[in-house]
């Protein structure tokens, strides 16, 4: 009997429009809410008019196929600019509100977008001296910029330096091993097919409220935005506080009446770790961006979808759905089956499909594939010909992810084949972080390694060899690389080294470098002076994997991240019955101050009682 190969096909896909569907809803339900931001709201008709206003202002300078870099946070301005760019036939490049000065400068120089849209104070020098056009956009909302301009580089002539594939709808940056970010180009048919699947999966439609929470530089936010506005539902902007605090997030879900949501895995796990709150309208929760380590418990009343997909395959490729009340086991959930139009293959090093049950590299084909990168050579290396055994796709994307396909076609995620890691749900190339350090004249060489964090995910360690006999301060090096990197790629620890250990092949031995960071090799830590201090120290040491933490250490500087902060808050509530907000915890200068804050809240609660 012939062995069944590791190839699986999604159901036949259905094409779906993008901009035209929004326009249809704007005409059909003009007064329905389209965007809600705290106390402010915009109807479909109002958003439609805003998009027209922006498009009219840019029409003479932005032509079809031009790249438009957008440096805005979740707001009415972001939505209006996204719609206007599509209306002009431009290519939307979401960069986030604070992409970093040097990183933004590199994007401006290498991709040469026709214009950058955002706060004028954050734009690179070349765009501050060229033509600037103030856009008439709302300033209401938690994350709205006071002023938004379209800035044109003085020497660009309104043309893009990148080679943009015809029909590209949007481009999104991913981490690059050369030290510069890669830009992925996605066409409207791929996005439209994704949106059709997602609307069908969640039943998104009029009367529903979908959160707008995913970071703007991260491509799932485009699924949030476009799926909602092409279904007649309302987008609801998430307050910043909910990104750090699982309790605040679920409270906001209840208050805002959220019915459909997407969460990055590092935020979803603390939510699933807690008792599921009563009174939520949430029906569907899609989780993605990193390996999900736990299934929803029996108390979870929403259907949870564990989704997987690289930007190169348009946000989502496979999904595993867990319905309320089901027995989903205690192991990490699989990443599931391909969505409609997708083809997934597990292959050996030569690209041949392996038998089911054997691990290999995941390759993706089908309708959802991106057009490629804005770099033809890189596209040729990563988007390759499909093997003969795969039908319905003449090319596939090499993900670099190690997976196993079960006999039933379900995929299990096993890890990365290379050094790439996920930090807080964002894919990071250590080589890009190393290149950022090595731009500093004080650095001869840098090696970046990732180690699993006790709180989940990974921590980045940078090992730096100084260029002179007077080594720079570690804190100064971190501040120097911040403008070059997304927040998640900034290492939590920097160590100065005289030389790098080598393995038997003459390569830097990253395992040896990380072994020296073992908590057992740290100095003995001071115990707390009070029971609360000792509790805070114990929890923080466990969460951060740092046995050397003392009362005077700062939580963030010690390697804390959003996931660790959420878990510390939950643990303190369990042990002391005190619910702190993430913002209050992170403002404390050290762990002793955190303990003092817990005691103050306990005393205040007792007095109130």
XYZ file of C-alpha atoms in Angstrom:
609
model
C 0.000 0.000 0.000
C 1.392 3.379 -0.997
C 2.212 5.749 1.861
C 0.009 8.816 2.089
C 2.094 11.939 1.486
C 2.015 15.080 3.614
C -0.080 17.184 1.249
C -3.430 18.691 2.211
C -5.831 20.958 0.324
C -8.302 23.484 1.617
C -11.844 23.571 0.292
C -12.407 25.432 -2.982
C -12.071 29.127 -2.240
C -14.407 31.948 -3.176
C -13.141 35.250 -4.491
C -14.143 38.309 -2.549
C -14.001 42.010 -3.254
C -12.347 44.381 -0.810
C -12.915 48.098 -1.401
C -16.101 47.545 -3.435
C -17.708 45.701 -0.524
C -17.022 48.592 1.835
C -18.565 50.995 -0.666
C -21.609 48.736 -0.938
C -22.168 48.831 2.822
C -21.617 52.608 2.898
C -24.498 52.957 0.431
C -26.691 50.235 1.955
C -26.310 51.187 5.644
C -24.880 54.735 5.668
C -25.894 55.465 9.273
C -24.638 52.191 10.770
C -21.594 52.525 13.055
C -18.368 51.670 11.255
C -15.754 52.753 13.813
C -16.053 53.248 17.570
C -13.198 54.811 19.549
C -14.195 55.336 23.169
C -16.868 58.039 23.244
C -16.417 58.822 19.544
C -18.041 57.033 16.623
C -18.097 57.324 12.833
C -20.789 55.904 10.584
C -20.159 54.145 7.273
C -21.171 57.296 5.426
C -18.806 59.436 7.510
C -15.865 57.104 6.902
C -16.712 57.035 3.212
C -16.597 60.842 3.084
C -13.338 60.949 5.048
C -11.762 58.495 2.610
C -12.932 60.650 -0.309
C -11.439 63.753 1.312
C -8.039 62.080 1.731
C -8.116 60.558 -1.745
C -8.956 63.934 -3.320
C -6.055 65.582 -1.457
C -3.565 62.951 -2.689
C -4.934 62.283 -6.158
C -2.413 64.450 -8.009
C 0.570 62.938 -6.200
C -0.279 59.272 -5.586
C -0.781 57.157 -8.667
C -1.923 53.533 -9.022
C 0.870 51.226 -7.868
C 2.639 53.872 -5.766
C 3.799 52.841 -2.305
C 2.215 54.830 0.557
C 3.885 54.466 3.959
C 1.388 54.950 6.806
C 2.727 55.903 10.260
C -0.539 56.051 12.212
C -1.980 54.278 15.240
C -5.473 52.792 15.561
C -7.769 55.736 14.823
C -10.287 57.144 12.368
C -7.327 58.677 10.513
C -5.741 55.232 10.027
C -8.970 53.765 8.657
C -9.628 56.729 6.361
C -6.078 56.672 4.953
C -6.267 52.892 4.416
C -9.527 53.288 2.484
C -8.231 56.286 0.519
C -5.039 54.483 -0.525
C -7.112 51.596 -1.890
C -9.415 54.051 -3.635
C -6.407 55.594 -5.416
C -4.993 52.196 -6.367
C -1.965 52.836 -4.158
C -0.069 50.196 -2.204
C -0.683 50.529 1.538
C 2.477 50.024 3.638
C 1.540 50.036 7.365
C 4.527 51.061 9.486
C 2.917 51.784 12.858
C 2.872 55.081 14.747
C 6.459 54.822 16.047
C 8.491 52.646 13.677
C 11.834 54.063 14.915
C 13.706 56.926 13.270
C 16.512 54.846 11.746
C 14.200 52.034 10.649
C 11.878 54.533 8.991
C 14.844 56.213 7.322
C 15.997 52.847 5.956
C 12.497 52.162 4.568
C 12.425 55.614 2.983
C 15.843 55.128 1.352
C 15.411 51.533 0.169
C 11.742 51.356 -0.784
C 11.312 55.065 -1.597
C 7.560 55.309 -1.023
C 5.726 58.012 -2.943
C 4.782 59.548 0.394
C 4.737 58.949 4.114
C 1.621 59.786 6.102
C 1.776 60.505 9.812
C 2.818 62.908 12.551
C 5.307 65.357 10.971
C 7.599 65.185 14.019
C 8.199 61.450 13.452
C 9.080 61.532 9.760
C 12.677 61.156 8.479
C 14.758 64.155 7.459
C 14.232 63.694 3.724
C 10.478 63.929 4.196
C 10.634 66.871 6.604
C 12.317 69.096 4.034
C 10.213 68.100 1.022
C 6.625 68.989 0.156
C 4.129 68.461 2.968
C 0.358 68.358 2.709
C -1.783 68.611 5.842
C -4.689 66.181 5.751
C -8.103 67.049 7.176
C -8.586 64.099 9.515
C -10.267 63.632 12.912
C -8.148 64.242 16.002
C -10.631 62.541 18.359
C -9.793 59.173 19.853
C -7.322 57.662 22.287
C -4.522 57.184 19.746
C -5.289 59.942 17.250
C -2.457 62.220 16.127
C -2.992 65.957 16.598
C -1.692 66.614 13.082
C -1.420 64.269 10.112
C 0.483 65.154 6.966
C 1.390 63.483 3.716
C 5.099 64.117 3.226
C 6.865 63.739 -0.092
C 10.637 63.276 -0.227
C 12.327 66.117 -2.008
C 14.278 63.853 -4.357
C 11.714 61.125 -5.007
C 9.707 62.853 -7.690
C 6.711 60.958 -6.373
C 8.066 57.624 -7.575
C 8.748 54.461 -5.647
C 12.207 52.921 -5.727
C 10.858 49.430 -4.984
C 9.894 46.992 -7.733
C 6.235 46.478 -6.854
C 4.411 43.557 -8.494
C 1.391 44.621 -10.545
C -1.883 44.344 -8.647
C -0.352 44.688 -5.187
C -2.954 45.857 -2.645
C -0.710 46.203 0.395
C 2.862 45.532 1.490
C 4.011 44.614 4.988
C 7.469 44.472 6.552
C 8.917 41.308 8.036
C 12.283 40.783 9.700
C 15.273 40.442 7.378
C 18.547 38.591 7.976
C 20.515 41.232 6.048
C 19.810 43.819 8.717
C 17.086 45.489 6.691
C 13.392 44.571 6.755
C 11.797 42.582 3.943
C 8.618 43.918 2.359
C 5.982 41.370 1.294
C 3.575 42.339 -1.510
C -0.002 40.989 -1.307
C -2.579 41.280 -4.083
C -6.284 42.068 -3.715
C -7.443 38.581 -4.813
C -5.446 36.947 -1.993
C -6.756 39.434 0.572
C -10.316 39.151 -0.747
C -10.262 35.348 -0.487
C -8.942 35.572 3.095
C -11.674 38.006 4.096
C -14.395 35.833 2.563
C -13.170 32.843 4.598
C -12.912 34.868 7.816
C -16.383 36.405 7.490
C -17.798 32.946 6.841
C -15.877 31.444 9.788
C -17.056 34.040 12.318
C -20.455 35.044 10.942
C -19.301 38.668 10.995
C -22.054 41.019 9.813
C -24.278 43.985 10.676
C -24.778 44.463 14.402
C -21.485 42.752 15.274
C -18.543 44.522 16.909
C -14.991 43.489 16.068
C -11.958 44.667 18.031
C -9.198 46.689 16.365
C -6.275 45.689 18.575
C -3.412 44.061 16.643
C -0.371 46.319 16.201
C -0.598 48.378 13.026
C 2.760 47.156 11.663
C 1.590 43.529 12.075
C -0.454 42.249 9.094
C -3.365 40.618 11.024
C -4.617 44.148 11.763
C -5.526 44.358 8.069
C -7.747 41.293 8.473
C -9.430 42.947 11.469
C -9.969 46.210 9.610
C -11.037 44.998 6.187
C -13.115 42.009 7.326
C -15.194 44.285 9.537
C -15.677 47.072 7.019
C -16.594 44.607 4.241
C -19.261 42.934 6.404
C -21.319 45.903 7.668
C -20.066 45.386 11.239
C -18.382 47.979 13.500
C -14.704 48.256 14.398
C -13.997 49.071 18.049
C -10.587 50.544 18.929
C -8.977 48.819 21.898
C -7.496 51.067 24.627
C -3.733 50.718 25.099
C -4.143 49.399 28.656
C -5.695 46.138 27.462
C -2.496 45.107 25.654
C -0.812 44.428 28.995
C -3.614 43.305 31.223
C -5.797 40.249 30.613
C -8.353 41.449 33.179
C -8.601 44.886 31.580
C -8.993 43.249 28.159
C -11.927 41.053 29.137
C -13.533 43.985 31.013
C -13.267 46.025 27.820
C -14.721 43.190 25.746
C -17.756 43.261 28.038
C -18.116 47.063 28.143
C -17.644 47.489 24.381
C -19.894 44.552 23.477
C -17.166 42.875 21.393
C -18.521 39.827 19.556
C -15.527 38.866 17.373
C -11.846 39.405 18.200
C -8.294 38.562 17.195
C -5.509 38.292 19.769
C -1.765 37.716 19.497
C -0.840 34.474 21.238
C 1.179 36.120 24.062
C -1.928 38.050 25.129
C -4.375 35.214 24.496
C -2.612 32.759 26.800
C -3.070 34.820 29.994
C -6.729 35.311 29.027
C -7.187 31.542 28.676
C -5.261 30.929 31.909
C -7.870 32.872 33.920
C -11.437 31.843 34.751
C -13.578 32.869 31.785
C -15.566 36.008 32.690
C -19.333 35.917 32.718
C -21.429 38.221 30.586
C -19.249 38.396 27.482
C -20.873 38.795 24.081
C -17.720 37.366 22.449
C -18.609 34.536 20.047
C -15.351 34.003 18.153
C -11.729 34.513 19.207
C -8.933 33.959 16.683
C -5.445 33.501 18.122
C -2.176 33.609 16.167
C 1.365 34.875 15.888
C 3.104 32.278 18.058
C 2.729 28.711 19.289
C -0.376 28.366 21.467
C 0.553 26.207 24.457
C -2.863 25.547 25.931
C -6.392 24.833 24.769
C -9.441 26.717 26.077
C -10.971 25.337 29.253
C -14.546 24.053 29.548
C -15.719 27.427 30.916
C -14.780 29.352 27.748
C -17.995 30.332 25.975
C -16.401 31.591 22.741
C -15.244 29.445 19.837
C -11.433 29.694 19.766
C -9.549 29.404 16.469
C -5.820 28.666 16.624
C -4.593 30.202 13.363
C -1.233 29.943 11.635
C 0.114 31.830 8.667
C 3.100 33.922 7.562
C 2.755 37.333 5.950
C 3.986 35.686 2.745
C 0.730 33.705 2.601
C -1.683 36.530 3.519
C -2.129 36.367 7.282
C -3.687 32.907 7.724
C -3.008 29.546 6.083
C -4.303 26.941 8.535
C -6.717 26.970 11.445
C -7.752 24.621 14.241
C -11.183 25.397 15.704
C -12.107 24.585 19.314
C -15.801 24.922 20.117
C -17.135 25.721 23.596
C -17.574 22.769 25.914
C -15.398 20.409 23.884
C -12.643 18.225 25.282
C -9.576 19.820 23.699
C -6.983 18.001 25.805
C -4.092 19.454 27.759
C -1.426 19.456 25.030
C -0.607 22.388 22.772
C -3.357 22.622 20.125
C -2.364 21.810 16.529
C -2.335 24.502 13.871
C -4.981 22.607 11.990
C -6.106 22.269 8.395
C -5.649 24.618 5.427
C -8.234 27.317 4.850
C -10.106 27.429 1.522
C -7.778 27.863 -1.431
C -4.607 26.930 0.495
C -2.295 23.998 -0.226
C 0.124 22.821 2.482
C 3.006 20.383 2.061
C 5.554 18.941 4.486
C 8.808 18.327 2.633
C 12.348 17.094 3.092
C 15.422 19.257 2.419
C 15.076 18.683 -1.322
C 11.462 19.810 -1.426
C 9.936 16.339 -1.767
C 6.767 15.655 0.248
C 7.405 13.285 3.158
C 4.991 10.577 4.393
C 2.402 11.655 6.930
C 3.677 11.356 10.467
C 7.204 12.447 9.478
C 8.479 15.914 10.374
C 9.742 18.320 7.741
C 9.562 21.874 6.405
C 6.159 23.412 5.778
C 5.685 24.796 2.274
C 2.554 26.724 1.308
C 0.864 27.135 -2.055
C -2.517 28.133 -3.351
C -4.700 31.197 -3.587
C -3.359 33.004 -0.533
C 0.271 33.296 -1.620
C 1.719 36.789 -1.717
C 3.006 38.099 -5.037
C 6.476 38.011 -3.473
C 8.852 40.462 -1.872
C 9.689 43.920 -3.153
C 13.023 42.296 -4.067
C 12.998 39.893 -7.048
C 16.136 38.018 -5.925
C 14.719 37.316 -2.486
C 11.408 36.283 -4.046
C 13.221 33.748 -6.231
C 14.907 32.203 -3.178
C 11.817 31.838 -1.000
C 9.007 31.329 -3.527
C 9.982 28.189 -5.442
C 8.425 25.721 -7.835
C 5.892 23.286 -6.429
C 6.645 19.545 -6.537
C 4.751 17.492 -9.102
C 2.756 15.744 -6.396
C 1.080 19.033 -5.394
C -1.914 19.958 -7.528
C -3.435 23.392 -7.941
C -0.309 25.431 -7.264
C 2.697 26.038 -9.492
C 4.774 27.669 -6.743
C 5.139 27.378 -2.982
C 6.564 29.491 -0.184
C 9.260 27.944 2.005
C 8.252 28.885 5.550
C 11.302 27.557 7.417
C 8.866 26.113 9.981
C 9.180 22.510 11.114
C 5.834 20.694 11.233
C 4.295 17.231 11.175
C 1.138 16.248 9.295
C -0.993 13.681 11.074
C -2.854 10.935 9.232
C -6.001 13.101 9.258
C -4.157 15.973 7.541
C -3.965 18.150 10.658
C -0.659 19.979 11.093
C 1.282 20.117 14.349
C 3.819 22.913 14.758
C 7.237 21.763 16.015
C 9.412 24.901 15.782
C 11.770 26.750 13.445
C 14.340 25.172 11.141
C 16.603 28.210 11.391
C 17.476 30.804 14.005
C 14.336 32.866 13.520
C 12.273 33.226 16.689
C 8.983 34.727 17.790
C 9.082 37.397 20.505
C 5.673 38.596 21.737
C 4.130 37.185 18.573
C 6.487 39.000 16.163
C 8.917 37.105 13.946
C 12.506 38.215 14.633
C 15.722 37.480 12.723
C 18.632 37.598 15.223
C 20.830 38.690 12.308
C 18.790 41.873 11.927
C 19.287 42.669 15.609
C 23.016 41.960 15.315
C 23.260 44.315 12.337
C 21.606 47.074 14.380
C 24.246 46.735 17.118
C 27.084 46.615 14.606
C 26.045 49.955 13.122
C 27.359 51.463 16.371
C 31.029 52.445 16.061
C 31.565 51.290 19.641
C 30.745 47.695 18.647
C 33.128 45.344 16.858
C 30.752 42.406 16.716
C 27.430 41.373 18.184
C 25.834 37.968 18.574
C 22.142 37.689 19.441
C 20.629 34.510 20.856
C 17.156 33.629 22.053
C 16.287 31.588 25.105
C 12.849 30.384 26.214
C 11.394 32.644 28.886
C 9.857 31.086 31.947
C 6.728 33.162 31.298
C 6.449 31.818 27.752
C 7.846 32.991 24.430
C 11.492 33.982 24.147
C 13.956 36.494 25.574
C 16.658 38.003 23.381
C 20.221 38.226 24.675
C 22.824 40.369 22.919
C 26.497 39.534 23.434
C 28.650 42.459 22.341
C 32.371 42.703 21.698
C 33.537 46.292 22.119
C 35.586 48.051 19.438
C 37.919 49.709 21.962
C 39.503 49.062 25.349
C 36.845 51.235 27.002
C 33.632 49.225 26.781
C 30.362 51.160 26.422
C 27.549 50.882 28.947
C 24.999 48.197 28.130
C 22.099 50.607 28.664
C 23.592 53.027 26.145
C 23.882 50.280 23.536
C 20.240 49.330 23.954
C 19.136 52.941 23.491
C 21.288 53.169 20.345
C 19.592 50.193 18.670
C 16.005 51.091 19.574
C 15.506 53.434 16.580
C 16.537 50.621 14.212
C 14.279 47.885 15.528
C 10.663 47.090 16.342
C 10.068 47.034 20.087
C 9.907 43.234 20.252
C 13.374 42.895 18.690
C 15.168 44.976 21.329
C 17.108 42.511 23.561
C 16.166 42.397 27.209
C 19.780 41.662 28.205
C 23.098 42.972 26.827
C 26.368 41.399 27.908
C 29.853 42.669 27.039
C 32.289 39.878 26.144
C 36.002 39.809 25.317
C 35.630 36.943 22.827
C 33.042 34.485 21.556
C 33.187 30.738 22.244
C 33.302 28.597 19.093
C 31.809 25.183 18.399
C 33.490 22.291 16.572
C 32.603 23.851 13.201
C 34.228 27.158 14.067
C 30.889 28.948 14.472
C 29.899 31.033 17.463
C 28.552 28.714 20.130
C 25.314 30.455 21.110
C 24.402 27.622 23.457
C 27.587 28.240 25.452
C 26.850 31.959 25.648
C 23.329 31.282 26.925
C 24.574 28.652 29.391
C 26.610 31.363 31.101
C 23.333 33.201 31.641
C 21.861 30.344 33.680
C 20.311 31.650 36.902
C 22.562 29.297 38.848
C 25.538 31.295 37.621
C 24.149 34.589 38.911
C 24.931 36.236 42.214
C 22.926 35.255 45.234
C 19.855 37.432 45.426
C 18.672 39.414 48.418
C 15.438 38.187 49.961
C 12.633 40.633 50.562
C 12.134 42.433 53.849
C 8.390 41.651 54.070
C 6.106 38.784 53.165
C 4.744 40.740 50.205
C 8.230 41.551 48.925
C 9.166 37.903 49.155
C 6.026 36.951 47.224
C 6.715 39.528 44.491
C 10.313 38.352 44.214
C 9.358 34.683 44.071
C 6.765 35.256 41.357
C 9.043 37.520 39.321
C 11.957 35.086 39.546
C 9.763 32.228 38.380
C 8.213 34.220 35.543
C 11.486 35.667 34.235
C 13.702 32.679 34.965
C 15.981 34.953 36.996
C 16.960 33.504 40.373
C 19.264 36.490 40.914
C 16.478 39.111 41.016
C 16.486 41.331 44.079
C 14.145 43.958 45.541
C 15.922 46.791 43.728
C 15.613 45.277 40.234
C 13.239 46.822 37.713
C 10.723 44.385 36.213
C 11.079 45.546 32.600
C 14.854 45.941 32.694
C 15.125 42.430 34.114
C 13.513 41.050 30.959
C 9.808 41.434 31.689
C 7.458 41.692 28.732
C 3.711 42.050 28.209
C 3.052 38.343 28.748
C 5.124 38.204 31.958
C 3.439 41.375 33.265
C -0.022 39.931 32.645
C 0.890 36.736 34.477
C 2.429 38.605 37.402
C -0.763 40.640 37.749
C -2.880 37.484 37.715
C -0.628 35.743 40.260
C -0.700 38.730 42.635
C -4.485 38.805 42.413
C -4.648 35.072 43.206
C -2.273 35.335 46.191
C -3.274 38.676 47.689
C -6.735 39.426 46.284
C -5.441 42.717 44.898
C -6.025 43.633 41.278
C -3.428 46.013 39.885
C -3.397 47.577 36.453
C -0.407 46.937 34.216
C 0.306 50.647 33.866
C 0.627 51.030 37.640
C 2.902 48.001 37.930
C 5.189 49.113 35.116
C 5.566 52.620 36.559
C 7.227 51.243 39.697
C 11.003 51.752 39.771
C 11.729 48.334 41.309
C 10.153 45.185 42.724
C 10.199 46.550 46.262
C 7.960 49.402 45.067
C 5.643 46.840 43.420
C 5.293 45.068 46.779
C 4.635 48.387 48.495
C 1.879 49.134 45.975
C 0.272 45.741 46.679
C 0.306 46.469 50.423
C -1.209 49.911 49.889
C -4.038 48.470 47.799
C -4.697 45.734 50.369
C -4.843 48.312 53.158
C -7.142 50.522 51.104
C -9.436 47.598 50.318
C -9.588 46.683 53.991
C -10.441 50.244 54.998
C -13.185 50.381 52.373
C -14.630 47.130 53.611
